[in-house]
Tab-separated table of C-alpha atoms and ligand atoms in Angstrom:
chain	number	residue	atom	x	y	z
A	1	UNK	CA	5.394	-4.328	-30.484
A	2	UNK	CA	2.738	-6.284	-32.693
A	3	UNK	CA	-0.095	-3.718	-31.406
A	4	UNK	CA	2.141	-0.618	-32.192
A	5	UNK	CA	2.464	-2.059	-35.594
A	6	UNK	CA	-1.591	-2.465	-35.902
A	7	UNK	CA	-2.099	0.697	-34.752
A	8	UNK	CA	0.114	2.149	-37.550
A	9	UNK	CA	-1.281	0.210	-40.173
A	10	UNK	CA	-4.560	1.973	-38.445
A	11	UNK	CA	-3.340	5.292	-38.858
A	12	UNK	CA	-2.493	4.883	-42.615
A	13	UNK	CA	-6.259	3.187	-43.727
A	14	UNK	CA	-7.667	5.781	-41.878
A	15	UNK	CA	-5.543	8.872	-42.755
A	16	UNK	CA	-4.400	9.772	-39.571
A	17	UNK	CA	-1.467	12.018	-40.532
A	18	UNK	CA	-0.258	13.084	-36.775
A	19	UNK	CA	-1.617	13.984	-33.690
A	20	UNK	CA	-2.616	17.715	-34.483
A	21	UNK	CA	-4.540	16.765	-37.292
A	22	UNK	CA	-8.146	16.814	-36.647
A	23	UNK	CA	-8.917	13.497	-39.242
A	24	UNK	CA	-10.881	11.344	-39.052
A	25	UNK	CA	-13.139	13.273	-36.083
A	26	UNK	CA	-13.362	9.370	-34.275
A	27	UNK	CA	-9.195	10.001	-33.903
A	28	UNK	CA	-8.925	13.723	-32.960
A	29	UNK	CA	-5.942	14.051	-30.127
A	30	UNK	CA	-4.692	10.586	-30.539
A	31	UNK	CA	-1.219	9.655	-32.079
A	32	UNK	CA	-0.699	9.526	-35.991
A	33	UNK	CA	1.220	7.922	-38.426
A	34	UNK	CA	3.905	10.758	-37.529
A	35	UNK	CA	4.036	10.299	-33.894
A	36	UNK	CA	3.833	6.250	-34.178
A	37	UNK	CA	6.674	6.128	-36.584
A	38	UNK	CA	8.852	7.851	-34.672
A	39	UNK	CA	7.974	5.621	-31.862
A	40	UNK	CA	8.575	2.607	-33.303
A	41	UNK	CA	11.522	3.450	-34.429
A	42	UNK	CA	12.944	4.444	-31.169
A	43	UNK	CA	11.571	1.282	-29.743
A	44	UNK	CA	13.861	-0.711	-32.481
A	45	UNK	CA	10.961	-1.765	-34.674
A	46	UNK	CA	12.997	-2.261	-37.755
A	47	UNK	CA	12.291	0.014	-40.910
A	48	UNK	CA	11.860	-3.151	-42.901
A	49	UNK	CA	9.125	-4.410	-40.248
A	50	UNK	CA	6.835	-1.068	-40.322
A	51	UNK	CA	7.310	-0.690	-44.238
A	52	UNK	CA	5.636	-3.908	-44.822
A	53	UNK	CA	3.464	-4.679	-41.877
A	54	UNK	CA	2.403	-1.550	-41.089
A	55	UNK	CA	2.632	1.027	-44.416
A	56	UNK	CA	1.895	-1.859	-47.007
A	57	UNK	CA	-1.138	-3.542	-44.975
A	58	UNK	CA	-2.795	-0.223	-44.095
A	59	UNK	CA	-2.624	1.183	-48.255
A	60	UNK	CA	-3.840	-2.492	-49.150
A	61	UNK	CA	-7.029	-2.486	-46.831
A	62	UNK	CA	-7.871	1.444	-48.191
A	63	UNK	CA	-6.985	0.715	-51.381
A	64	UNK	CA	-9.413	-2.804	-51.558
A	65	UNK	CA	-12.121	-0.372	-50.313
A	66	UNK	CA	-11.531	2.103	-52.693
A	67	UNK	CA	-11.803	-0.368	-55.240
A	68	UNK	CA	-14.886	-1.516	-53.982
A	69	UNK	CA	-16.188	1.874	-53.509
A	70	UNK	CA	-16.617	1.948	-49.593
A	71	UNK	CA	-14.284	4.917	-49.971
A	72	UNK	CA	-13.326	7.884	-52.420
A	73	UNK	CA	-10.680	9.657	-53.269
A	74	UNK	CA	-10.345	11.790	-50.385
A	75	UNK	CA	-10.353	9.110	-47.982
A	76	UNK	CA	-7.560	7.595	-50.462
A	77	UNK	CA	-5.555	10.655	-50.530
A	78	UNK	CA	-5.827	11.249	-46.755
A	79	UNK	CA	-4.342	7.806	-46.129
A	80	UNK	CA	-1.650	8.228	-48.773
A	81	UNK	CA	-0.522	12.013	-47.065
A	82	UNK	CA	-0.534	9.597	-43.183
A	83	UNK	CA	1.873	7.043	-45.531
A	84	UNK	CA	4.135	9.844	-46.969
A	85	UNK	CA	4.701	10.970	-43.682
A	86	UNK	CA	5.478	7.823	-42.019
A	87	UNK	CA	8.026	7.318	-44.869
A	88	UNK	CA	9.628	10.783	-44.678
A	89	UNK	CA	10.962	8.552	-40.847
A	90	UNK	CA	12.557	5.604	-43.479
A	91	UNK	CA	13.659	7.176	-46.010
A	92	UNK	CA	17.256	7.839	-44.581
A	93	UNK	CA	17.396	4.013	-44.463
A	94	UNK	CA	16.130	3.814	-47.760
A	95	UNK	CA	19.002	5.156	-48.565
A	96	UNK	CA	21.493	3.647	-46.763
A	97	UNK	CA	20.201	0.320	-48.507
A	98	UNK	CA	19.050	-1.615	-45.133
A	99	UNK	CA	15.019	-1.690	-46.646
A	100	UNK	CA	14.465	-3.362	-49.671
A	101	UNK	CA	12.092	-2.152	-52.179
A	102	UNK	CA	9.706	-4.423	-54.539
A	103	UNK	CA	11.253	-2.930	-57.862
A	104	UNK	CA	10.799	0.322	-59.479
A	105	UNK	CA	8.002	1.690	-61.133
A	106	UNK	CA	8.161	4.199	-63.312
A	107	UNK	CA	5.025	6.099	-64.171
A	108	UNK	CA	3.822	8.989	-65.611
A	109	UNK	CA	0.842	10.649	-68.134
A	110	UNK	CA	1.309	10.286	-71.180
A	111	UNK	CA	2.072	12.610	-74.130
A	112	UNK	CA	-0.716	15.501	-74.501
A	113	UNK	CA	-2.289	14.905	-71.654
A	114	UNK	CA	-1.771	16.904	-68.621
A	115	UNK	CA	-4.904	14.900	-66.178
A	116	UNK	CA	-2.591	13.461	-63.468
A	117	UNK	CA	-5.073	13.061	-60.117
A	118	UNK	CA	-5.646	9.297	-60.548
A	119	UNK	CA	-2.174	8.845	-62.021
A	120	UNK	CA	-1.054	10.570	-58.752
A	121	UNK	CA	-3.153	8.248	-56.545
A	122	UNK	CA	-1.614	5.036	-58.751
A	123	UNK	CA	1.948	6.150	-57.630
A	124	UNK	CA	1.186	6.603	-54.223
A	125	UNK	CA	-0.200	3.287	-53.555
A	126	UNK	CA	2.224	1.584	-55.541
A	127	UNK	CA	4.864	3.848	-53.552
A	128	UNK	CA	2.988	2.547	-50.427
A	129	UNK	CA	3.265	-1.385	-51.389
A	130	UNK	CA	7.151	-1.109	-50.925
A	131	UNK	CA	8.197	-0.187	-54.898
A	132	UNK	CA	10.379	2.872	-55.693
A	133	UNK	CA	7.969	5.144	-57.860
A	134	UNK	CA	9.849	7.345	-60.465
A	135	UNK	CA	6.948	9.675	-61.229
A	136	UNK	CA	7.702	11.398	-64.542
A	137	UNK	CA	4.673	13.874	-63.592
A	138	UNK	CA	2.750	14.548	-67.008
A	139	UNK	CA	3.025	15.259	-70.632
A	140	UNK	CA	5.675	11.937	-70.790
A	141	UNK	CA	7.172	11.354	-73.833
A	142	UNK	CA	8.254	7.893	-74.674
A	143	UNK	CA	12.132	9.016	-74.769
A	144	UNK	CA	11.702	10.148	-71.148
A	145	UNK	CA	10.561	7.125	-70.021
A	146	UNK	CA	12.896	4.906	-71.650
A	147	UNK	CA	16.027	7.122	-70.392
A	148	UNK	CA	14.679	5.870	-67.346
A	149	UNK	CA	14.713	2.530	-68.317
A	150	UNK	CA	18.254	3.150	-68.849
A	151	UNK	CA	18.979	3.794	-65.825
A	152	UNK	CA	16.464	1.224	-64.196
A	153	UNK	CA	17.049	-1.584	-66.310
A	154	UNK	CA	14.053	-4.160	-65.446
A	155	UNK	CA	11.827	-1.368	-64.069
A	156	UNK	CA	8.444	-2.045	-64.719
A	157	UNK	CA	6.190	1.191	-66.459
A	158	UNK	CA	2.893	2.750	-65.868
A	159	UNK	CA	0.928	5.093	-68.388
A	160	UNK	CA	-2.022	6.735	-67.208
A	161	UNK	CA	-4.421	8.808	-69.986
A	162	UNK	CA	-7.800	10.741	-69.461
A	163	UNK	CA	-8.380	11.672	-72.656
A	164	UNK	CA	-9.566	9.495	-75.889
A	165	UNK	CA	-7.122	11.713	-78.135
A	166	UNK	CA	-4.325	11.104	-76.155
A	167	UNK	CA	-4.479	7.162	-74.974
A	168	UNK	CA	-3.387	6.654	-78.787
A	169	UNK	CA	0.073	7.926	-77.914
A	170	UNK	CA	0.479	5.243	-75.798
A	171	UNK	CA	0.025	2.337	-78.859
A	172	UNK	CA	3.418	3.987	-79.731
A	173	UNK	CA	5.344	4.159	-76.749
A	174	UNK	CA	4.413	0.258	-76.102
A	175	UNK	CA	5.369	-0.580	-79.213
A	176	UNK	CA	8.709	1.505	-78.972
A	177	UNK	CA	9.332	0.818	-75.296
A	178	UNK	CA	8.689	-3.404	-76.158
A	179	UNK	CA	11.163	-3.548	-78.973
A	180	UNK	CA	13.956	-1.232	-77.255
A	181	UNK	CA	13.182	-3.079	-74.052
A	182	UNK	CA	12.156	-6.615	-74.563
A	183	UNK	CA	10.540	-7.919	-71.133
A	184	UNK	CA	9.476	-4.589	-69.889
A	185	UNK	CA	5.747	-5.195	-68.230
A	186	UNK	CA	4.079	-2.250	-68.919
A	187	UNK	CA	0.845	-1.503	-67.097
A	188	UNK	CA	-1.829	1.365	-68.408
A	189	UNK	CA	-5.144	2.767	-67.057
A	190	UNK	CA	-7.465	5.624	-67.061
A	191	UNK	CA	-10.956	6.593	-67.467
A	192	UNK	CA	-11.312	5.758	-71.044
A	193	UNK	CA	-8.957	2.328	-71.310
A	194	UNK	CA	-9.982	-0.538	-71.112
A	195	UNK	CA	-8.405	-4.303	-71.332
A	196	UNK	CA	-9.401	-5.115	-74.735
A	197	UNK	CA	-7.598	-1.465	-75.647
A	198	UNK	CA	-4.364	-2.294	-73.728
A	199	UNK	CA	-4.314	-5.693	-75.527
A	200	UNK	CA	-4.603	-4.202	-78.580
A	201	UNK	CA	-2.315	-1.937	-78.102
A	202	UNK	CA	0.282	-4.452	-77.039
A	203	UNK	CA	0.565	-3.608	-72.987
A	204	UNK	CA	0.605	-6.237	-70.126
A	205	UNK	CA	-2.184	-4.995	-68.080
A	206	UNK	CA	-4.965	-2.856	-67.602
A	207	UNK	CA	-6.112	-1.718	-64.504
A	208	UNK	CA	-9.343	0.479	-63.346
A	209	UNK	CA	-8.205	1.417	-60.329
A	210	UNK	CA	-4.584	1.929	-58.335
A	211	UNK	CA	-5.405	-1.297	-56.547
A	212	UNK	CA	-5.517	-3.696	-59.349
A	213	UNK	CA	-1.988	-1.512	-60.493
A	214	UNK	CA	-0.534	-2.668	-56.924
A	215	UNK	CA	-1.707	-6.161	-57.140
A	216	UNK	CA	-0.330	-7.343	-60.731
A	217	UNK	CA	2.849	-5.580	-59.587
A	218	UNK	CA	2.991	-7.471	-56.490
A	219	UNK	CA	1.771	-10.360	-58.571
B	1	LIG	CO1	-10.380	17.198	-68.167
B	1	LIG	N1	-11.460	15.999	-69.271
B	1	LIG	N2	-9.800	18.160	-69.770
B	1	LIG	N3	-9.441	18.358	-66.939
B	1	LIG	N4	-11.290	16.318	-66.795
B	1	LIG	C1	-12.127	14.891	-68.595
B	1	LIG	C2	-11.251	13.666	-68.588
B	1	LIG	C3	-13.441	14.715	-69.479
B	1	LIG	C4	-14.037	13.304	-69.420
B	1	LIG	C5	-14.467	15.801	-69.061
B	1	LIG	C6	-15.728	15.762	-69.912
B	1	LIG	O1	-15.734	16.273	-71.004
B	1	LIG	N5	-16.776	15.168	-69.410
B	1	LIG	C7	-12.914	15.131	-70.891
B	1	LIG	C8	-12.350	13.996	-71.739
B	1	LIG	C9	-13.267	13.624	-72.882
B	1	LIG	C10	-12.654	12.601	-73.749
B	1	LIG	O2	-11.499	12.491	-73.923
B	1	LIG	N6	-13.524	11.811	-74.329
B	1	LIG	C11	-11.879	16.170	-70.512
B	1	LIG	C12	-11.394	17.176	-71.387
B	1	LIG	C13	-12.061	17.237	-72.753
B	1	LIG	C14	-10.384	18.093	-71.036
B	1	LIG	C15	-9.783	19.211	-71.905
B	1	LIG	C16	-9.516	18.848	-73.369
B	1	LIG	C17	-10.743	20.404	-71.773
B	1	LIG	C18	-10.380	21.602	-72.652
B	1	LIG	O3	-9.393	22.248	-72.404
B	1	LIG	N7	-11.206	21.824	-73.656
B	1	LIG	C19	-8.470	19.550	-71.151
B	1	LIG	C20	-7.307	18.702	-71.673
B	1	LIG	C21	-5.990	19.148	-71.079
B	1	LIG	C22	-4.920	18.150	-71.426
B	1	LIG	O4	-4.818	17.153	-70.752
B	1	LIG	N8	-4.164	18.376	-72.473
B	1	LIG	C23	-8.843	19.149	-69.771
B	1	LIG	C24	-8.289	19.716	-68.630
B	1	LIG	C25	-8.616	19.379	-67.321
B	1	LIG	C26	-8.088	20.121	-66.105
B	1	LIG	C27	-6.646	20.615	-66.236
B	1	LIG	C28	-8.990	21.338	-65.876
B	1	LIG	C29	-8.362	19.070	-64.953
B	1	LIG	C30	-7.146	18.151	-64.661
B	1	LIG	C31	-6.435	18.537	-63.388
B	1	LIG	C32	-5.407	17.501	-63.023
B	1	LIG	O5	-5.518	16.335	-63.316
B	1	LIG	N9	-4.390	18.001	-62.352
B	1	LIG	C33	-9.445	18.203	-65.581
B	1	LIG	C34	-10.280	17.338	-64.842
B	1	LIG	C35	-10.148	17.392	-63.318
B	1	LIG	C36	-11.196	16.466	-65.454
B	1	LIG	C37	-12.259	15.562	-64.791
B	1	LIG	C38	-13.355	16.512	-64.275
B	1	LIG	C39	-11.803	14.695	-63.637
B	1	LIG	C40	-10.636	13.775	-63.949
B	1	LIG	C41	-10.138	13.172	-62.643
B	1	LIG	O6	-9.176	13.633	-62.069
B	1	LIG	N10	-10.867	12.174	-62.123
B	1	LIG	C42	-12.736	14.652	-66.004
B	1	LIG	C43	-14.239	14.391	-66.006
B	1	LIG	C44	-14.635	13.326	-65.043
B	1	LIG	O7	-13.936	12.313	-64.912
B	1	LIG	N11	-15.734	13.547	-64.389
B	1	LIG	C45	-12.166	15.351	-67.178
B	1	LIG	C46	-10.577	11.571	-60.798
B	1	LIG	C47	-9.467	10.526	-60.915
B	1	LIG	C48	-9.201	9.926	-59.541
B	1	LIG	O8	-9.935	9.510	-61.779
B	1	LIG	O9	-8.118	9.953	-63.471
B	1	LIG	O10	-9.973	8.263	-63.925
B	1	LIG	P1	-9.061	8.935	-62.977
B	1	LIG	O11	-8.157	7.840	-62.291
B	1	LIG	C49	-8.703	6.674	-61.719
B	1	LIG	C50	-8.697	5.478	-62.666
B	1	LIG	O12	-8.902	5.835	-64.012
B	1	LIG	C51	-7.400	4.790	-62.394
B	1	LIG	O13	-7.142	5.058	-61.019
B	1	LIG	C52	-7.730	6.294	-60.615
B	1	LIG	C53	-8.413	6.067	-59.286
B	1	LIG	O14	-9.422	5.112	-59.390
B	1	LIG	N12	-6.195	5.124	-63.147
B	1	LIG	C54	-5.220	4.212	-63.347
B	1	LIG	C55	-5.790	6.298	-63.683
B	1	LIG	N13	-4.590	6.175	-64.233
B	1	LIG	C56	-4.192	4.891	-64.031
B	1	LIG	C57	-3.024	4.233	-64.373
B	1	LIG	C58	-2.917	2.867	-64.022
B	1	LIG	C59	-3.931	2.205	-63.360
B	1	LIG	C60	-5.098	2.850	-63.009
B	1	LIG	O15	-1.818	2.143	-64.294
B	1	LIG	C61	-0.675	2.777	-64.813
């Protein structure tokens, strides 16, 4: 049971989405993330089990590479399509409230900006390290993110910027989304940030990569 798991967790560092797909060339006609899921979930592997030993481990060792840049992004976004996949399997139990997520995480660009590539990368590892992700897409506006703080009271919030006129909105929305919502952590990142900027500007953390975003979370 323990070696299907590892071989999962394989399958999602690696980006092995399913058998017919022909990456990485070193797995071409073996089993992927697809096929294994399914597997292991007909052998009784529980949904809890191969979201955190399999799905979690296999982001965390691709995304500490990434961070150390042993990967890139396509090797990132590879292994996030194998995790999708896999998840599409638990979702249905998701649902039916027998796996428990981390916490929500609520993310999105912010206002002006329409860059959402490494945003997109943040929520999928985050998504991948057992949190529900509430991706707001780009463009976010501080009201949308806070109606979804309504409705996710304790949820903690991501805003990612790419651009040096647009990382000012986000001074605002702390400030806003701090006083509405006292306690809210509120992570931000993005080519130009950096952690003297989201101190100043009042957030909890900054992060260069989708990694370090996982890790305070977890944290
Ligand atoms: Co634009 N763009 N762009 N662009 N673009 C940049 C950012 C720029 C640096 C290019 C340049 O001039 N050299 C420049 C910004 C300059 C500045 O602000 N000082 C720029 C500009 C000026 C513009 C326009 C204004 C151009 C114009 O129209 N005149 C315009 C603005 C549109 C708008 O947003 N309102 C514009 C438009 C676009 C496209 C639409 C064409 C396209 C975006 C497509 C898309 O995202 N769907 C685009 C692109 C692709 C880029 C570059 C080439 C690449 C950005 C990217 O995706 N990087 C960029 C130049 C460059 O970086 N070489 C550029 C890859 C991505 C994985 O990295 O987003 O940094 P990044 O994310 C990283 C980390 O930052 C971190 O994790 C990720 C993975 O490591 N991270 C987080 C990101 N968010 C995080 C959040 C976290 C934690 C970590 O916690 C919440």
């Amino acid at each position: 049971m323990s070696e299907l798991i590892e071989r999962l967790a394989h399958c999602i560092e690696f980006g092995k989405i399913n058998k017919a797909s022909p990456y990485p060339p070193e797995m071409k006609e073996e089993d992927g993330a697809d096929e294994l899921t399914r597997q292991a979930l007909d052998e009784g592997i529980s949904p809890q089990d191969l979201l955190s030993n399999a799905f979690e481990v296999g982001m965390e060792r691709v995304g500490k590479k990434f961070a150390e840049n042993k990967v890139f992004v396509p090797q990132l976004l590879m292994s996030a399509k194998a995790m999708n996949t896999a998840m599409e399997h638990i979702k249905p139990f998701f649902r039916a409230g027998n796996v428990r997520r981390k916490g929500v995480f609520i993310i999105g660009t912010i206002k002006g900006d329409l860059h959402d590539i490494g945003k997109n990368l943040v929520a999928m590892m985050v998504e991948g390290s057992g949190w529900e992700v509430i991706d707001l897409g780009v463009d976010v506006s501080k009201e949308k993110i806070m109606e979804q703080l309504d409705q996710h009271p304790g949820a903690a919030v991501g805003m990612s910027a790419l651009l040096t006129t647009t990382m000012v909105n986000m001074e605002n929305s702390v400030k806003e989304i701090k006083e509405k919502y006292p306690g809210t952590r509120i992570l931000v990142g993005g080519a130009p940030l950096t952690m003297d900027y989201c101190k100043k500007i009042g957030a909890d953390f900054y992060s260069p990569d989708p990694q370090g975003a996982v890790e305070y979370l977890n944290a």
